[in-house]
Coordinates of C-alpha atoms in Angstrom, one line a residue:
M1 CA -21.1 101.6 193.0
A2 CA -22.3 104.3 190.6
T3 CA -25.7 104.0 188.7
A4 CA -26.8 105.7 185.7
T5 CA -28.4 108.5 187.6
D6 CA -25.0 109.2 189.4
T7 CA -23.3 110.2 186.3
K8 CA -24.4 113.2 184.6
Y9 CA -23.5 114.3 181.0
I10 CA -23.1 117.8 179.4
P11 CA -24.4 117.1 175.8
I12 CA -21.2 118.5 173.7
I13 CA -22.7 117.8 170.2
S14 CA -23.0 121.0 168.3
S15 CA -26.6 122.6 167.2
G16 CA -24.8 122.6 163.7
T17 CA -24.5 119.0 163.5
V18 CA -27.0 116.9 161.2
G19 CA -27.8 113.3 161.1
P20 CA -28.8 111.6 158.0
L21 CA -31.9 113.4 157.4
G22 CA -29.8 116.7 157.3
V23 CA -31.8 118.5 160.0
A24 CA -29.5 120.9 162.2
H25 CA -29.8 120.5 166.0
L26 CA -31.7 117.3 165.6
P27 CA -29.1 115.2 167.2
R28 CA -28.5 117.7 169.8
L29 CA -32.2 117.5 170.8
W30 CA -32.5 113.6 170.9
T31 CA -29.4 113.6 173.0
K32 CA -30.8 116.0 175.6
L33 CA -34.1 114.1 175.5
T34 CA -32.5 110.9 175.8
L35 CA -30.2 112.0 178.6
G36 CA -32.8 113.8 180.3
N37 CA -35.3 110.9 180.4
A38 CA -32.5 108.7 182.1
G39 CA -31.9 111.3 184.4
M40 CA -28.2 111.8 183.1
L41 CA -28.6 115.8 182.5
P42 CA -26.7 117.9 184.9
D43 CA -28.9 119.8 187.2
G44 CA -30.3 123.0 185.7
H45 CA -29.6 121.9 182.2
D46 CA -32.5 122.3 179.6
Y47 CA -34.2 119.3 178.9
C48 CA -36.2 120.7 176.2
G49 CA -35.7 124.4 176.1
Q50 CA -37.4 127.2 174.2
G51 CA -34.3 127.9 172.0
F52 CA -33.1 126.0 169.3
D53 CA -35.0 122.9 170.9
Q54 CA -38.2 124.2 170.5
M55 CA -37.3 126.2 167.3
T56 CA -36.2 122.8 165.6
I57 CA -39.8 121.0 166.8
S58 CA -42.0 124.1 165.6
D59 CA -39.9 124.4 162.3
L60 CA -40.7 120.7 161.6
G61 CA -44.3 121.1 162.4
L62 CA -44.1 118.8 165.1
E63 CA -45.9 118.8 168.8
R64 CA -43.6 119.5 171.6
E65 CA -45.5 116.8 173.9
K66 CA -45.6 114.2 171.3
V67 CA -41.9 114.6 170.7
I68 CA -41.3 114.4 174.2
A69 CA -43.5 111.5 174.9
Y70 CA -42.3 109.7 172.1
V71 CA -38.7 109.8 173.2
K72 CA -39.7 108.9 176.8
T73 CA -41.8 106.1 176.2
S74 CA -39.9 104.5 172.9
K75 CA -36.3 105.2 173.8
P76 CA -35.5 105.5 170.1
T77 CA -32.2 105.2 168.6
Y78 CA -31.3 108.2 166.9
V79 CA -32.0 106.9 163.4
Q80 CA -35.6 105.6 164.8
F81 CA -36.1 109.2 166.0
E82 CA -35.3 110.5 162.6
E83 CA -37.9 107.9 161.1
W84 CA -40.4 109.2 163.5
V85 CA -39.7 112.8 162.8
K86 CA -40.1 112.0 158.9
A87 CA -43.6 110.3 159.3
N88 CA -44.9 112.7 161.8
G89 CA -43.4 116.3 160.8
K90 CA -42.3 118.4 157.7
T91 CA -39.0 117.2 156.3
D92 CA -39.0 118.4 152.5
A93 CA -35.8 120.1 151.4
A94 CA -37.1 123.3 151.6
T95 CA -38.3 123.2 155.3
I96 CA -34.9 121.5 156.2
K97 CA -33.0 124.3 154.3
K98 CA -34.9 127.2 156.0
H99 CA -34.5 125.5 159.7
N100 CA -30.9 125.1 159.0
D101 CA -30.2 128.4 157.7
A102 CA -32.0 129.8 160.9
V103 CA -29.8 127.5 163.3
N104 CA -26.6 128.5 161.7
G105 CA -27.2 131.9 160.9
Y106 CA -28.3 132.7 164.5
N107 CA -26.1 135.3 166.5
H108 CA -26.0 134.6 170.0
G109 CA -24.8 138.0 170.5

């Protein structure tokens, strides 16, 4: 019988995807953290990388270790995660627009 950790999932949600808050990459970041905490990311897959993951955390004025700890200990739904981000970060329209423009305009070359 398979256990949760026997199954690995590649998060296929795009960095351009937004949730109700409208922040690009935030749904993908939550997905990666949630899967990683459950031991369900494939070996070698970034749990919380230095690219868009860190850019999203930094752009929203959040602290990396606090984001990771919150998802690990609270196991929030996505909507709960957004509420936590709103309570702990910068989510005004100008900040979100600047972040989304950076994500959507990034050329992976």
